[in-house]
Structures are given as structure tokens and as C-alpha cells.
Amino acid sequence: MNLLILLAGGMMLIAAFFAVEAKKLLDSVIALSSLSLLSVFLFIIMRAPDVAITEASVGAGLTTAVLLITLFKMRGDDEE
Amino acid sequence: MRRVFAALISMLLVYMMVSFLAVLEPYGKADLSRRVSVHYLAKDVNEVEPVEWIKGKIQIPSERKIYGESNLEDGSANVVTSIVVNYRSFDTLGEVTVLLAAAIGIGLVLRGTKRMKYGRNPNFILRVSTGILLPLMLMFGAYVFVHGHLSPGGGFPGGTILAAAVLLLYLSNEEFSLKEKAAKFLEGSMGSLYVIVGLAGLLTGGAFLYNFLSNGRVGDLFSAGVVPIVYIVIGLKVGSELSGVISEIHREGE
């Protein structure tokens, strides 16, 4: 179990660095979403299911959607 | 370089899945629902063994008395909910107000009139799966906020799941547009209902948001006094608020 926590934490770090460093904004958004999902996993391991549900619905669900819609709108402005 | 990263991440994922499979119990033996509910009913996450509870070795504390008064956590199996809604209910009112202010700000900044179109037809899979998933999502959102005092969950995540269902409608149907007035009405009425519940507590118990209903038996759906009412109110309010935010983001200026 300890190894799993380390692994998830390491992957969260990788996702965070990737979100900052990625050239495409879309890649950053996807990396942020995977970061949220990994933190959901960590919350479940740490036995905080309430926080896990909130993180899954808000962090991985709605925030990603809002960021993606914003990205789409920005692209639309660029093309015009 | 990018391919190396991709290979690394996918190898890590595969390793995680394999090691996670070793942790899981074999199919059909996990008995997850009973385990979670027992942990919550006994108000203990770590020590209580479900088997011992089922055999009757450990009693669920039906009511805990401290200095002759009943405890605030009596009715709700989920202690987190009890802290959020009983001990810090005024704080929750403030959180809901913050969300309302954020929604109003988004509505003021993005004042569009036309619904944004993606310019391409949603494909068959998205359209059909929306029909299957949408009722399930709405039901699950309602379940999360109705069962907030029994199992993990509560008003905020439940409302967000409802809003995610509305987002799915927006993605799958180019013509769909939320009835803004109905959402605003639901939001406002639910927000005032929260204050009315608080004022009823003030009238009957002498304190704002006082728990004026009987606690009932731990584990029942109608237990924990006003907690289910407050969470249903918060869930509907947050759901309609975030749906309004999503519909506002989906609109374009004219």
C-alpha cells in the first residue's frame, strides 16, 4: 500500500510538471484532470471518501469541462 | 522525448493496475456495501471488523450522552456531514453564499444571448449514451445528496454531479438550452429555504440553524434531524447554480 501511495504521488508530480511544461494548452488541461484523478485515488487510500467524491466531481469533472470550453472559445477567437 | 514520457506513464499505469489487483479481494467476496455502511454506522473507520459487528460483538451506539445532553453527532452516521451541517452550519451558509457570489460574477461577466454551437454534429455514440447515462447521473446525484448523512457525499458533490448531467445535455444536443429562469428560481428559493430552516431553529431552539427535529435512529434515511433537509436544499441549490454557470459559459455575445 505504501508503494501505491508513492507511485500515485510520483505520477501526480509528473502530471503537474507536464501541465506546466506542455506546449499545447489541451495537454495541460488533460494533465490537470489526471492529477485530480490521482488525488482522488490518494484520498480514498487515506480514507477520506467525502473529499474523494468532491474532488472527483468538481476537480476531475466540472473543472476540466469548464477549462475545455474556455479553450474552445479561445481557439474560436483566434481563427476569426 | 514525448514518446519516452508516454511509455513511462503507461508502464506506471500498468504497474499500478497490477499491484492494485493484488490488493483487491477476489470477485464476489469483497462485500463492499456492507463494509462501508458498517464502518460508518459504528463511526469507526479503522478498528471495527464488519464480521464482529454482524455477529453482535460490537453494538452500534444508538445515542451518546455527554454531560446529560444529546450529542450533535447522534443521528448521522457520517461524522463529516455532522461536522459540516451541525457544528459548522453557519459556515456552510457562508460557503453557499460564496458560490452564489461566484455564479453572479460569472453571469455578469459573460452576458451572452445566443447559445454557443460547436459547429459539428455530436456523433452517434454520444447521443445514444446520453440517453442512457443522463437518468443514471441525475439519480446518482440525488442519491449523493439525500444520503449525505449516511454515506460519504453531501450537498456540494451531489449538486456538482447534477450540473455534470446538464453539461452532458449541452454537449450532446446542439439545440438544448437550459431554462435560465427556472434555474434561477430554484437557486433563489433553495437559498432562502436554507435561511428559513435556520430561522425555524432560532424560533424553536433559540439558536440560528438549531437542530429542531428529533434525531431518530442512526442509519435510517430520515434520521439526523435537519441534516437531510439541509443537504437536499444545498444539493439542489448548488446543482442549479452550477448548471446556470455552465449555460452561461455556453452562451455567446451578440
PDB file of C-alpha atoms in Angstrom, chain B residues 50-191:
ATOM      1  CA  PRO B  50     -17.518  -5.965   9.953  1.00  0.00           C
ATOM      2  CA  VAL B  51     -17.693  -9.638  10.825  1.00  0.00           C
ATOM      3  CA  GLU B  52     -17.613  -8.901  14.533  1.00  0.00           C
ATOM      4  CA  TRP B  53     -20.339  -6.329  14.163  1.00  0.00           C
ATOM      5  CA  ILE B  54     -22.539  -8.698  12.249  1.00  0.00           C
ATOM      6  CA  LYS B  55     -22.072 -11.366  14.884  1.00  0.00           C
ATOM      7  CA  GLY B  56     -23.201  -8.874  17.505  1.00  0.00           C
ATOM      8  CA  LYS B  57     -19.959  -8.404  19.358  1.00  0.00           C
ATOM      9  CA  ILE B  58     -19.934  -4.647  18.857  1.00  0.00           C
ATOM     10  CA  GLN B  59     -23.027  -2.573  19.451  1.00  0.00           C
ATOM     11  CA  ILE B  60     -23.796   0.491  17.430  1.00  0.00           C
ATOM     12  CA  PRO B  61     -24.083   3.408  19.831  1.00  0.00           C
ATOM     13  CA  SER B  62     -27.684   4.460  19.308  1.00  0.00           C
ATOM     14  CA  GLU B  63     -27.269   7.568  21.393  1.00  0.00           C
ATOM     15  CA  ARG B  64     -24.267   9.007  23.104  1.00  0.00           C
ATOM     16  CA  LYS B  65     -24.825  11.228  26.069  1.00  0.00           C
ATOM     17  CA  ILE B  66     -22.245  13.732  27.123  1.00  0.00           C
ATOM     18  CA  TYR B  67     -22.926  15.574  30.381  1.00  0.00           C
ATOM     19  CA  GLY B  68     -26.590  14.725  30.176  1.00  0.00           C
ATOM     20  CA  GLU B  69     -27.116  16.322  26.789  1.00  0.00           C
ATOM     21  CA  SER B  70     -27.527  14.581  23.494  1.00  0.00           C
ATOM     22  CA  ASN B  71     -24.614  14.843  21.136  1.00  0.00           C
ATOM     23  CA  LEU B  72     -24.898  16.593  17.797  1.00  0.00           C
ATOM     24  CA  GLU B  73     -23.479  13.552  16.021  1.00  0.00           C
ATOM     25  CA  ASP B  74     -26.239  11.270  17.286  1.00  0.00           C
ATOM     26  CA  GLY B  75     -28.348  10.934  14.203  1.00  0.00           C
ATOM     27  CA  SER B  76     -25.884  10.998  11.361  1.00  0.00           C
ATOM     28  CA  ALA B  77     -23.701   8.025  10.631  1.00  0.00           C
ATOM     29  CA  ASN B  78     -21.260  10.107   8.637  1.00  0.00           C
ATOM     30  CA  VAL B  79     -19.345  12.250  11.093  1.00  0.00           C
ATOM     31  CA  VAL B  80     -18.031  14.581   8.400  1.00  0.00           C
ATOM     32  CA  THR B  81     -21.588  15.555   7.495  1.00  0.00           C
ATOM     33  CA  SER B  82     -22.396  16.105  11.125  1.00  0.00           C
ATOM     34  CA  ILE B  83     -19.463  18.478  11.454  1.00  0.00           C
ATOM     35  CA  VAL B  84     -20.281  20.334   8.236  1.00  0.00           C
ATOM     36  CA  VAL B  85     -24.025  20.687   8.804  1.00  0.00           C
ATOM     37  CA  ASN B  86     -24.464  20.511  12.593  1.00  0.00           C
ATOM     38  CA  TYR B  87     -21.383  22.009  14.169  1.00  0.00           C
ATOM     39  CA  ARG B  88     -20.476  24.395  11.366  1.00  0.00           C
ATOM     40  CA  SER B  89     -23.797  25.036   9.695  1.00  0.00           C
ATOM     41  CA  PHE B  90     -23.325  28.788   9.651  1.00  0.00           C
ATOM     42  CA  ASP B  91     -20.015  28.230   7.904  1.00  0.00           C
ATOM     43  CA  THR B  92     -21.823  26.158   5.254  1.00  0.00           C
ATOM     44  CA  LEU B  93     -24.266  29.017   4.754  1.00  0.00           C
ATOM     45  CA  GLY B  94     -21.261  31.235   4.083  1.00  0.00           C
ATOM     46  CA  GLU B  95     -19.852  28.725   1.584  1.00  0.00           C
ATOM     47  CA  VAL B  96     -23.146  28.623  -0.288  1.00  0.00           C
ATOM     48  CA  THR B  97     -23.128  32.424  -0.350  1.00  0.00           C
ATOM     49  CA  VAL B  98     -19.601  32.433  -1.784  1.00  0.00           C
ATOM     50  CA  LEU B  99     -20.758  30.091  -4.544  1.00  0.00           C
ATOM     51  CA  LEU B 100     -23.746  32.364  -5.216  1.00  0.00           C
ATOM     52  CA  ALA B 101     -21.429  35.367  -5.490  1.00  0.00           C
ATOM     53  CA  ALA B 102     -19.191  33.468  -7.925  1.00  0.00           C
ATOM     54  CA  ALA B 103     -22.194  32.469 -10.062  1.00  0.00           C
ATOM     55  CA  ILE B 104     -23.458  36.052 -10.095  1.00  0.00           C
ATOM     56  CA  GLY B 105     -19.989  37.263 -11.107  1.00  0.00           C
ATOM     57  CA  ILE B 106     -19.818  34.800 -13.995  1.00  0.00           C
ATOM     58  CA  GLY B 107     -23.303  35.835 -15.065  1.00  0.00           C
ATOM     59  CA  LEU B 108     -22.286  39.499 -15.060  1.00  0.00           C
ATOM     60  CA  VAL B 109     -19.054  38.948 -16.975  1.00  0.00           C
ATOM     61  CA  LEU B 110     -20.413  36.547 -19.610  1.00  0.00           C
ATOM     62  CA  ARG B 111     -23.629  38.141 -20.747  1.00  0.00           C
ATOM     63  CA  GLY B 112     -24.351  36.297 -23.944  1.00  0.00           C
ATOM     64  CA  THR B 113     -27.654  35.940 -25.677  1.00  0.00           C
ATOM     65  CA  LYS B 114     -27.106  33.101 -28.135  1.00  0.00           C
ATOM     66  CA  ARG B 115     -26.235  29.543 -27.324  1.00  0.00           C
ATOM     67  CA  MET B 116     -22.748  28.579 -28.431  1.00  0.00           C
ATOM     68  CA  LYS B 117     -22.630  25.949 -31.169  1.00  0.00           C
ATOM     69  CA  TYR B 118     -19.749  23.589 -31.645  1.00  0.00           C
ATOM     70  CA  GLY B 119     -20.321  23.541 -35.350  1.00  0.00           C
ATOM     71  CA  ARG B 120     -20.353  19.801 -35.766  1.00  0.00           C
ATOM     72  CA  ASN B 121     -22.949  17.186 -35.064  1.00  0.00           C
ATOM     73  CA  PRO B 122     -22.417  15.128 -31.933  1.00  0.00           C
ATOM     74  CA  ASN B 123     -21.755  11.590 -33.033  1.00  0.00           C
ATOM     75  CA  PHE B 124     -23.995   8.606 -32.572  1.00  0.00           C
ATOM     76  CA  ILE B 125     -22.243   7.185 -29.509  1.00  0.00           C
ATOM     77  CA  LEU B 126     -22.504  10.456 -27.596  1.00  0.00           C
ATOM     78  CA  ARG B 127     -26.175  10.915 -28.443  1.00  0.00           C
ATOM     79  CA  VAL B 128     -27.233   7.383 -27.516  1.00  0.00           C
ATOM     80  CA  SER B 129     -25.103   7.128 -24.404  1.00  0.00           C
ATOM     81  CA  THR B 130     -26.505  10.424 -23.168  1.00  0.00           C
ATOM     82  CA  GLY B 131     -29.954   8.876 -23.142  1.00  0.00           C
ATOM     83  CA  ILE B 132     -28.670   6.003 -21.062  1.00  0.00           C
ATOM     84  CA  LEU B 133     -26.364   7.932 -18.766  1.00  0.00           C
ATOM     85  CA  LEU B 134     -28.436  11.025 -18.051  1.00  0.00           C
ATOM     86  CA  PRO B 135     -31.085   9.438 -15.784  1.00  0.00           C
ATOM     87  CA  LEU B 136     -28.389   7.469 -14.005  1.00  0.00           C
ATOM     88  CA  MET B 137     -26.355  10.614 -13.393  1.00  0.00           C
ATOM     89  CA  LEU B 138     -29.343  12.547 -12.104  1.00  0.00           C
ATOM     90  CA  MET B 139     -30.290   9.654  -9.856  1.00  0.00           C
ATOM     91  CA  PHE B 140     -26.760   9.275  -8.554  1.00  0.00           C
ATOM     92  CA  GLY B 141     -26.502  12.998  -7.840  1.00  0.00           C
ATOM     93  CA  ALA B 142     -29.764  12.886  -5.920  1.00  0.00           C
ATOM     94  CA  TYR B 143     -28.551   9.785  -4.084  1.00  0.00           C
ATOM     95  CA  VAL B 144     -25.317  11.503  -3.076  1.00  0.00           C
ATOM     96  CA  PHE B 145     -27.056  14.439  -1.507  1.00  0.00           C
ATOM     97  CA  VAL B 146     -30.003  12.573   0.014  1.00  0.00           C
ATOM     98  CA  HIS B 147     -27.663  10.026   1.610  1.00  0.00           C
ATOM     99  CA  GLY B 148     -25.205  12.667   2.789  1.00  0.00           C
ATOM    100  CA  HIS B 149     -25.700  11.833   6.445  1.00  0.00           C
ATOM    101  CA  LEU B 150     -25.349   8.082   5.941  1.00  0.00           C
ATOM    102  CA  SER B 151     -22.584   7.567   3.422  1.00  0.00           C
ATOM    103  CA  PRO B 152     -19.793   9.719   2.005  1.00  0.00           C
ATOM    104  CA  GLY B 153     -21.174  12.548  -0.023  1.00  0.00           C
ATOM    105  CA  GLY B 154     -23.247  15.612   0.571  1.00  0.00           C
ATOM    106  CA  GLY B 155     -24.804  18.633  -0.994  1.00  0.00           C
ATOM    107  CA  PHE B 156     -21.838  20.051  -2.841  1.00  0.00           C
ATOM    108  CA  PRO B 157     -20.658  16.953  -4.754  1.00  0.00           C
ATOM    109  CA  GLY B 158     -24.247  15.853  -5.383  1.00  0.00           C
ATOM    110  CA  GLY B 159     -25.114  19.207  -6.888  1.00  0.00           C
ATOM    111  CA  THR B 160     -21.982  19.103  -8.995  1.00  0.00           C
ATOM    112  CA  ILE B 161     -22.996  15.717 -10.375  1.00  0.00           C
ATOM    113  CA  LEU B 162     -26.391  17.187 -11.335  1.00  0.00           C
ATOM    114  CA  ALA B 163     -24.578  20.029 -13.101  1.00  0.00           C
ATOM    115  CA  ALA B 164     -22.383  17.493 -14.902  1.00  0.00           C
ATOM    116  CA  ALA B 165     -25.584  15.881 -16.216  1.00  0.00           C
ATOM    117  CA  VAL B 166     -26.650  19.273 -17.591  1.00  0.00           C
ATOM    118  CA  LEU B 167     -23.217  19.645 -19.168  1.00  0.00           C
ATOM    119  CA  LEU B 168     -23.709  16.283 -20.888  1.00  0.00           C
ATOM    120  CA  LEU B 169     -27.010  17.558 -22.280  1.00  0.00           C
ATOM    121  CA  TYR B 170     -25.228  20.641 -23.617  1.00  0.00           C
ATOM    122  CA  LEU B 171     -22.544  18.526 -25.270  1.00  0.00           C
ATOM    123  CA  SER B 172     -24.884  16.012 -26.856  1.00  0.00           C
ATOM    124  CA  ASN B 173     -27.612  18.294 -28.181  1.00  0.00           C
ATOM    125  CA  GLU B 174     -26.859  21.388 -30.225  1.00  0.00           C
ATOM    126  CA  GLU B 175     -30.317  22.813 -29.643  1.00  0.00           C
ATOM    127  CA  PHE B 176     -30.543  22.284 -25.894  1.00  0.00           C
ATOM    128  CA  SER B 177     -30.614  25.370 -23.752  1.00  0.00           C
ATOM    129  CA  LEU B 178     -31.225  25.477 -20.028  1.00  0.00           C
ATOM    130  CA  LYS B 179     -34.315  27.309 -18.832  1.00  0.00           C
ATOM    131  CA  GLU B 180     -32.423  30.036 -17.028  1.00  0.00           C
ATOM    132  CA  LYS B 181     -35.397  31.448 -15.198  1.00  0.00           C
ATOM    133  CA  ALA B 182     -36.339  28.096 -13.714  1.00  0.00           C
ATOM    134  CA  ALA B 183     -32.740  27.503 -12.601  1.00  0.00           C
ATOM    135  CA  LYS B 184     -32.540  30.971 -11.063  1.00  0.00           C
ATOM    136  CA  PHE B 185     -35.860  30.437  -9.300  1.00  0.00           C
ATOM    137  CA  LEU B 186     -34.759  27.070  -7.900  1.00  0.00           C
ATOM    138  CA  GLU B 187     -31.481  28.561  -6.763  1.00  0.00           C
ATOM    139  CA  GLY B 188     -33.080  31.527  -5.042  1.00  0.00           C
ATOM    140  CA  SER B 189     -35.873  29.560  -3.401  1.00  0.00           C
ATOM    141  CA  MET B 190     -33.464  26.917  -2.122  1.00  0.00           C
ATOM    142  CA  GLY B 191     -31.120  29.573  -0.769  1.00  0.00           C
TER     143      GLY B 191
END
